[in-house]
Coordinates of C-alpha atoms in Angstrom, one line a residue:
X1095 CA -29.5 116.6 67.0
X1096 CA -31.0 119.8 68.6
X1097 CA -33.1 120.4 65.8
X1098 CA -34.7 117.3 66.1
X1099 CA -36.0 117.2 69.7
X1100 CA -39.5 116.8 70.3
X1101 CA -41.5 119.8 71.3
X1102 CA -42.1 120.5 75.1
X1103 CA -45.9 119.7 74.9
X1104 CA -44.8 116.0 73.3
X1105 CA -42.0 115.0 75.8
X1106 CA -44.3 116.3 78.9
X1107 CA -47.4 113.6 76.9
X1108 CA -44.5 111.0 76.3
X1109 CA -43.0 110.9 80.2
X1110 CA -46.7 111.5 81.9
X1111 CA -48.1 109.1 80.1
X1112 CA -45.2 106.3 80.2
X1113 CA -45.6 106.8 84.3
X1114 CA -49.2 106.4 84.5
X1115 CA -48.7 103.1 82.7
X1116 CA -46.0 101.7 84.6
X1117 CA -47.7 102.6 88.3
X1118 CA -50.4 100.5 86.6
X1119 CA -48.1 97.8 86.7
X1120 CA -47.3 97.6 82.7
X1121 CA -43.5 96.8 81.7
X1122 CA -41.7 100.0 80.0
X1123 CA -41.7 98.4 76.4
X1124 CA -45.1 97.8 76.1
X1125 CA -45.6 101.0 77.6
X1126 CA -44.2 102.8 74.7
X1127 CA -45.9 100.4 72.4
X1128 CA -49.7 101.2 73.6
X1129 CA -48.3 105.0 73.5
X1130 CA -47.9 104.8 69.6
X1131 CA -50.4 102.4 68.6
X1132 CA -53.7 104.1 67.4
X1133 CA -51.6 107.1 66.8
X1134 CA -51.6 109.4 63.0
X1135 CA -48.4 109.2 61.1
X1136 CA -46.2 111.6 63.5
X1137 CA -42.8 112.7 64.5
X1138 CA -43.9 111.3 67.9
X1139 CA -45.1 107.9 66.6
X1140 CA -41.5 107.5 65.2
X1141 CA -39.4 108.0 67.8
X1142 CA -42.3 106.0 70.2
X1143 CA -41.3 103.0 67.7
X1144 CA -37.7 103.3 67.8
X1145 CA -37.3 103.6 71.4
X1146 CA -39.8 100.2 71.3
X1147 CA -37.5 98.7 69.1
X1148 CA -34.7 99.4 71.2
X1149 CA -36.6 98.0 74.3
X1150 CA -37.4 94.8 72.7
X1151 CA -33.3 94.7 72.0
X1152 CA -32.3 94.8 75.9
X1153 CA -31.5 98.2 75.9
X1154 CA -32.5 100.7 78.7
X1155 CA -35.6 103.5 78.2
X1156 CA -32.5 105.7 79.0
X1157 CA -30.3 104.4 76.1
X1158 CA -33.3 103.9 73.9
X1159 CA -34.4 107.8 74.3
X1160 CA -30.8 108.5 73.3
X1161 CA -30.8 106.7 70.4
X1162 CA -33.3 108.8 68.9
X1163 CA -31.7 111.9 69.5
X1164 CA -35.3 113.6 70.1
X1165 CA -34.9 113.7 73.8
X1166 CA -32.7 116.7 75.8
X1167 CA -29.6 115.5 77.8
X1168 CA -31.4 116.6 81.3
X1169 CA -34.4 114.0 80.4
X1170 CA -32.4 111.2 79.6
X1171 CA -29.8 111.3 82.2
X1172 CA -32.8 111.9 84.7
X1173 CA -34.4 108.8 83.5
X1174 CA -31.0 106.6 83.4
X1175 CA -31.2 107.4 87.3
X1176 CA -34.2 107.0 88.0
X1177 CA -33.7 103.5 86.1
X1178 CA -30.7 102.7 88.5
X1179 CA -32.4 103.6 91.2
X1180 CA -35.8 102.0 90.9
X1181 CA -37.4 105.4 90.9
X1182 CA -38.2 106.0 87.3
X1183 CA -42.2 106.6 87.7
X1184 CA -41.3 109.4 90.0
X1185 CA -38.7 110.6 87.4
X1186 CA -41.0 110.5 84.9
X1187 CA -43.6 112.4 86.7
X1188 CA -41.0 115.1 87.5
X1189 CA -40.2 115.7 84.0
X1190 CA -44.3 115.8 83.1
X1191 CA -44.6 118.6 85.3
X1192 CA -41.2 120.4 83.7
X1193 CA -41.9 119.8 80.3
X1194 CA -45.7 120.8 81.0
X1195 CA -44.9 124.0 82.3
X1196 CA -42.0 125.0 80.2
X1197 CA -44.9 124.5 77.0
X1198 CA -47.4 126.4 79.2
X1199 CA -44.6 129.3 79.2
X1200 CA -43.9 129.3 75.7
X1201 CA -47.2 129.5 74.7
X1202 CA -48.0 132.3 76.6
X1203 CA -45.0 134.4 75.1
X1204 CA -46.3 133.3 71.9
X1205 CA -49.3 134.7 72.9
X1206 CA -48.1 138.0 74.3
X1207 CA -46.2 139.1 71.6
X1208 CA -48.6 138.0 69.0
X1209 CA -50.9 140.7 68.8
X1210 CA -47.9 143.4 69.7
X1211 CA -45.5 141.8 66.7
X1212 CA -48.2 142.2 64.4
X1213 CA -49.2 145.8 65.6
X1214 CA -45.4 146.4 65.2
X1215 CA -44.7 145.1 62.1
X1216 CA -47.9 147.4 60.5
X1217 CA -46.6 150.5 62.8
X1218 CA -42.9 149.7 60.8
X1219 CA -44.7 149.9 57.3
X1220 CA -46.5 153.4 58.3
X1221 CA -43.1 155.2 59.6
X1222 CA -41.4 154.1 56.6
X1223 CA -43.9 155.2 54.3
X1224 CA -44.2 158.1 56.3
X1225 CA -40.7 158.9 56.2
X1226 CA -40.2 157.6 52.4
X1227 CA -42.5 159.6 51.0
X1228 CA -44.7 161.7 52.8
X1229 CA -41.9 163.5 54.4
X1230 CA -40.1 164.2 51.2
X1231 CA -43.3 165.9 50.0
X1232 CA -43.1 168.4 52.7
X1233 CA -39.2 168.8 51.8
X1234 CA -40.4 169.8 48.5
X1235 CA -43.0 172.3 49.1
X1236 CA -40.8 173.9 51.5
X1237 CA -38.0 174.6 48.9
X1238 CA -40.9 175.6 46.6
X1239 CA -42.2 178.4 48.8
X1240 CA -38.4 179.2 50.3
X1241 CA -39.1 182.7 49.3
X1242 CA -41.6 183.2 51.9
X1243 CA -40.8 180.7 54.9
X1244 CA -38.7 181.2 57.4
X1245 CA -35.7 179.8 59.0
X1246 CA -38.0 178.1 61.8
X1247 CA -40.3 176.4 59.3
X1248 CA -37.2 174.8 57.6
X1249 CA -36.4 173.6 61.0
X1250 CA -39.3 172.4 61.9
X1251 CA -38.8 170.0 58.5
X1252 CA -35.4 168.8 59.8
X1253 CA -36.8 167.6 63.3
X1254 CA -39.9 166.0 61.8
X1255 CA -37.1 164.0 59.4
X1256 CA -35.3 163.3 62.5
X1257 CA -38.5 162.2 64.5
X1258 CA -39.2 159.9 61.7
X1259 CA -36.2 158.1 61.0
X1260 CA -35.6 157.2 64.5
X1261 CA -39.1 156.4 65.3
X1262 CA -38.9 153.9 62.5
X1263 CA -34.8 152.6 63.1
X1264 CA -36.3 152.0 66.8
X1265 CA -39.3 150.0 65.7
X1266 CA -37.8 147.8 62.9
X1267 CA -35.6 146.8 65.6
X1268 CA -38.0 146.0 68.3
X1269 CA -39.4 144.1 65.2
X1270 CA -37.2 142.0 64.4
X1271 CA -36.4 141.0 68.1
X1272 CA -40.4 140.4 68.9
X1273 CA -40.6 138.7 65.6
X1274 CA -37.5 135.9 66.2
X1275 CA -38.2 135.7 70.0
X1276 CA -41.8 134.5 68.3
X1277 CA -40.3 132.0 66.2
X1278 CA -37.4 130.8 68.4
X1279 CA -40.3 129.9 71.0
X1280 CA -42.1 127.6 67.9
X1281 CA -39.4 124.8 68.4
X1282 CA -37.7 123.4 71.4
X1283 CA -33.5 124.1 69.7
X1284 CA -34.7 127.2 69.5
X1285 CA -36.6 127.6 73.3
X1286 CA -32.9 126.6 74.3
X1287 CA -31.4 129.5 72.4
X1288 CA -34.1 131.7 73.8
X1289 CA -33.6 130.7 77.5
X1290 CA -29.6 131.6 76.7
X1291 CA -30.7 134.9 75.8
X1292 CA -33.1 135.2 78.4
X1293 CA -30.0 134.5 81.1
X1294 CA -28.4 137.8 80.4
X1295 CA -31.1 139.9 80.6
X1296 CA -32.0 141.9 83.5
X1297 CA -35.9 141.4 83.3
X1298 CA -35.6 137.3 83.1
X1299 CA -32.3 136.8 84.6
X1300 CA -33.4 135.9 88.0
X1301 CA -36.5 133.6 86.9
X1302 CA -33.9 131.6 84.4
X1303 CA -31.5 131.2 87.1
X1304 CA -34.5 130.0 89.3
X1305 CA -35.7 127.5 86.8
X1306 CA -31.8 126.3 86.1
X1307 CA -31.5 125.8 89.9
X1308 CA -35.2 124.0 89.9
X1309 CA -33.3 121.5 87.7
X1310 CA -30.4 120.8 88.8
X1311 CA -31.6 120.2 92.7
X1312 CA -34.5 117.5 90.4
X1313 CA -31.4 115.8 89.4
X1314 CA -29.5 115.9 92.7
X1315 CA -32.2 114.7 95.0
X1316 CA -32.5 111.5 91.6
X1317 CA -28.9 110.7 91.8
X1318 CA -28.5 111.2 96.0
X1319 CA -31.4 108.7 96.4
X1320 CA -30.3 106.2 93.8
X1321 CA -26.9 105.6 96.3
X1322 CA -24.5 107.2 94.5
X1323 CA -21.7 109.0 96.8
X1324 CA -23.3 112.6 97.4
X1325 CA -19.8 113.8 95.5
X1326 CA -20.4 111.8 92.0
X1327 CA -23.9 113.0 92.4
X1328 CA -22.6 116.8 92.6
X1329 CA -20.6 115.7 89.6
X1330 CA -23.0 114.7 87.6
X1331 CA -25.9 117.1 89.0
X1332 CA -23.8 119.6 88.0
X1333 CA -23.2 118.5 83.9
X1334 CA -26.7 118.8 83.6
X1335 CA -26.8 122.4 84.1
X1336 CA -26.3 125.2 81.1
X1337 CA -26.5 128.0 82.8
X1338 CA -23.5 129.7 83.2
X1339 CA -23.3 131.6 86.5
X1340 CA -25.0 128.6 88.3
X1341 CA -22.9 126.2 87.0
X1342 CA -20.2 128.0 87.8
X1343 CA -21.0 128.2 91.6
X1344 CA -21.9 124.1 91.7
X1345 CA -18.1 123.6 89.9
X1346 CA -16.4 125.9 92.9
X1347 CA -18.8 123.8 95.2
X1348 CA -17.8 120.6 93.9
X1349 CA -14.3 121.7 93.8
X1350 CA -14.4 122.1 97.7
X1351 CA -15.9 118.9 98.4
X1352 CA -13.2 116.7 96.7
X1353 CA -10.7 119.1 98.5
X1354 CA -8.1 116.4 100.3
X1355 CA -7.3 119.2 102.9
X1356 CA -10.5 120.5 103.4
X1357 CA -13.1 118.3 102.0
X1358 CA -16.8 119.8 102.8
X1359 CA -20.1 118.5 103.2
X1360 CA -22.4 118.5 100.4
X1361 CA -24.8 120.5 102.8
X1362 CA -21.7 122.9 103.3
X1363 CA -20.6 123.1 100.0
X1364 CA -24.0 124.2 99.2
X1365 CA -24.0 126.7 101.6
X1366 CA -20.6 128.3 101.3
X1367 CA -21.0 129.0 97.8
X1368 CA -24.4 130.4 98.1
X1369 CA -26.2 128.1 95.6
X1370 CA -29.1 128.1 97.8
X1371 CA -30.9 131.0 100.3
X1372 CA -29.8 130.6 103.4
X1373 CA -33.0 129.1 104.9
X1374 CA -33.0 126.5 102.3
X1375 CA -29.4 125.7 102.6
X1376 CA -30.1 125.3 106.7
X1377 CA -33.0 122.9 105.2
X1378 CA -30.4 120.8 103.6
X1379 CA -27.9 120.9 106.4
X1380 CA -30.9 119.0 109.3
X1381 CA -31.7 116.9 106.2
X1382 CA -28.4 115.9 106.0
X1383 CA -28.1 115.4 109.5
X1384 CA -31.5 113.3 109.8
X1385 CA -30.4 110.9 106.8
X1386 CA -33.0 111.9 104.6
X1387 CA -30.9 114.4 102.5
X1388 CA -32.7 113.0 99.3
X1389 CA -36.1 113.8 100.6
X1390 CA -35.0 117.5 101.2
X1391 CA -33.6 118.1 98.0
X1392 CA -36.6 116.6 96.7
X1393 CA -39.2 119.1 98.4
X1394 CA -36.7 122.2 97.8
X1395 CA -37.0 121.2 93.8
X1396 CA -40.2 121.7 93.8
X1397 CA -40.2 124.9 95.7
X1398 CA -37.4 126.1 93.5
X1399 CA -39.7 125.1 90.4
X1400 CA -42.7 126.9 91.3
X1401 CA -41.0 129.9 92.7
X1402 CA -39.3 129.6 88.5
X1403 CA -42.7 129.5 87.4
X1404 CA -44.0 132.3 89.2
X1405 CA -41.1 134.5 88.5
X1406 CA -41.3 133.4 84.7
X1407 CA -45.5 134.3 84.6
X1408 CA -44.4 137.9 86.1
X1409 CA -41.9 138.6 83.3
X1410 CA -44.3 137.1 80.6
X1411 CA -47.0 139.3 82.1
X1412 CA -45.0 142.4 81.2
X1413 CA -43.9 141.9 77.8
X1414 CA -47.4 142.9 76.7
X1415 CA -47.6 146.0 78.4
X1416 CA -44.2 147.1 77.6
X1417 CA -44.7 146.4 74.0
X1418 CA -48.4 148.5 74.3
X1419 CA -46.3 151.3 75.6
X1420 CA -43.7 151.3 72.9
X1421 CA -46.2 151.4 70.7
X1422 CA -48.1 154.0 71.4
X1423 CA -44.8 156.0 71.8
X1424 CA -44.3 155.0 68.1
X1425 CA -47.9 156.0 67.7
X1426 CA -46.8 159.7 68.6
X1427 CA -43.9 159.9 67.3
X1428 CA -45.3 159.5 63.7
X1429 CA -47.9 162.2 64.3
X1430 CA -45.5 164.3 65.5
X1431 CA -43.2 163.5 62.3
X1432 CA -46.2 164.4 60.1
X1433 CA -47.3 167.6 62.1
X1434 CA -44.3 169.5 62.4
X1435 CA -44.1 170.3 59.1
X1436 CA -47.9 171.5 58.7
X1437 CA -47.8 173.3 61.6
X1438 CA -44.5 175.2 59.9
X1439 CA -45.7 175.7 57.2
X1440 CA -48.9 177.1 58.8
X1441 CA -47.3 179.6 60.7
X1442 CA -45.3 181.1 57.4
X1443 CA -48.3 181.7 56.4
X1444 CA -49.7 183.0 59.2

């Protein structure tokens, strides 16, 4: 089923647009019918029809997305909320914005390592022609004039040798990883694989962890404000998340609040497992207190989600200089494979 979801750019056009429609006062099925009519033979004109189909049946835009298996777990148990509680524009407008921003993210890696992959992947073709043949060439002329180099000259062949075959292992490598983080970022099954990888690296770990906690308060604040017990809607907050080191906080979290000796708030909960910073957790605790815990978590999503987005733009932003710099190291390292030699053999004859 992964590997047929819709791309980020579609399910951002499919929720924004099916909002718009329904704040002007249009019923959900004919909603999604207006949204494929006039439209080209596409992926997205299919599954629009099936989830009209399904509409036209009885079945909810929740069950109907489901049915198509185009639509990612988050979205659709977002939207079956925000269908329960009668808050399924708002929903909808949410997951715009997501799905808007996660394609305006993976665009702009797409875009960063472009240029650098394909710099790369020329820079890989030079080393190993520089190492394949050129170097053997100098390997040859040295044994030819063995009789009148010396023992420095033959060493200056061996570290050239060395130069290049690591210069050329290190870039076919930092090839290969450019080159699939490219293509992984081309589909959505594969931008899920990517943001897995992205979790245990030191560079994006904290903007993933952001952009996980972005989603799962989104699905909290949905669930708290459609009247569910603020413990099923930790429950089912927390199945939405895939990242492992936050879900593993909201389970300990959970685990306290159904506690029969020492059941906590869901504000203390929160706040005792350091899920959120302390000021936001404090945020929680007068919402809580005021009765208006839902629009809290509501405003705190959205902080968490831009402060993802920022973090995310600072990461993207260095991948190109990073991969400039590596370059230019790779750069050097294959004139220094190629000059070493001359340079030897130069001062033998010297």
């Amino acid at each position: 089923m992964a590997d047929t979801l819709l791309e980020s750019s579609a399910l951002s056009a499919f929720c924004g647009s099916i909002a718009t429609m329904i704040s002007a006062g249009i019923q959900t099925d004919e909603a999604v019918h207006m949204l494929a009519e006039n439209r080209e033979e596409s992926r997205f004109k299919s599954v629009c029809s099936q989830i009209y189909s399904k509409l036209i049946q009885g079945s909810s835009l929740a069950d109907s997305m489901e049915a198509t298996g185009a639509f990612p777990k988050y979205a659709q148990d977002l939207v079956d909320s925000g269908e329960r509680s009668g808050r399924l524009e708002k929903v909808l407008r949410s997951l715009d914005l997501y799905y808007d921003e996660e394609d305006r993210m993976f665009a702009k890696i797409r875009s960063s390592v472009g240029y650098p992959s394909a710099l790369l992947c020329i820079m890989s073709v030079i080393l190993a022609f520089t190492v394949v043949v050129i170097l053997p060439v100098f390997v040859n002329v040295y044994e030819n004039m063995s009789g009148s180099l010396t023992a420095g000259s033959f060493g200056s062949v061996g570290v050239s040798i060395v130069i290049g075959w690591i210069a050329l292992v290190v870039t076919l490598l930092c090839t290969v990883v450019v080159l699939a983080a490219a293509l992984l970022a081309r589909n959505e099954s594969g931008r899920q694989r990517l943001l897995r990888v992205f979790e245990r690296l030191g560079l994006t770990k904290q903007a993933t962890y952001q952009l996980a906690l972005s989603r799962f308060t989104t699905a909290l604040a949905t669930y708290v404000s459609s009247g569910i017990n603020n413990e099923d809607a930790m429950r089912k907050a927390t199945d939405t998340v895939d990242h492992a080191e936050l879900r593993a906080k909201l389970e300990k979290a959970y685990a306290s609040m159904v506690d029969l000796n020492n059941p906590r708030s869901l504000s203390q909960a929160i706040s005792e497992n350091d899920i959120f910073e302390p000021l936001y957790a404090r945020l929680l605790e007068v919402g809580a207190r005021s009765g208006s815990v839902d629009q809290v978590l509501t405003r705190l999503s959205e902080t968490f989600f831009e402060d993802a987005v920022a973090k995310i733009d600072q990461v993207v932003d260095r991948i190109e200089p990073i991969l400039a710099a590596f370059l230019t190291i790779a750069v050097g390292a294959t004139l220094i494979a190629v000059m070493l030699p001359l340079i030897g053999i130069m001062k033998s004859i010297g």
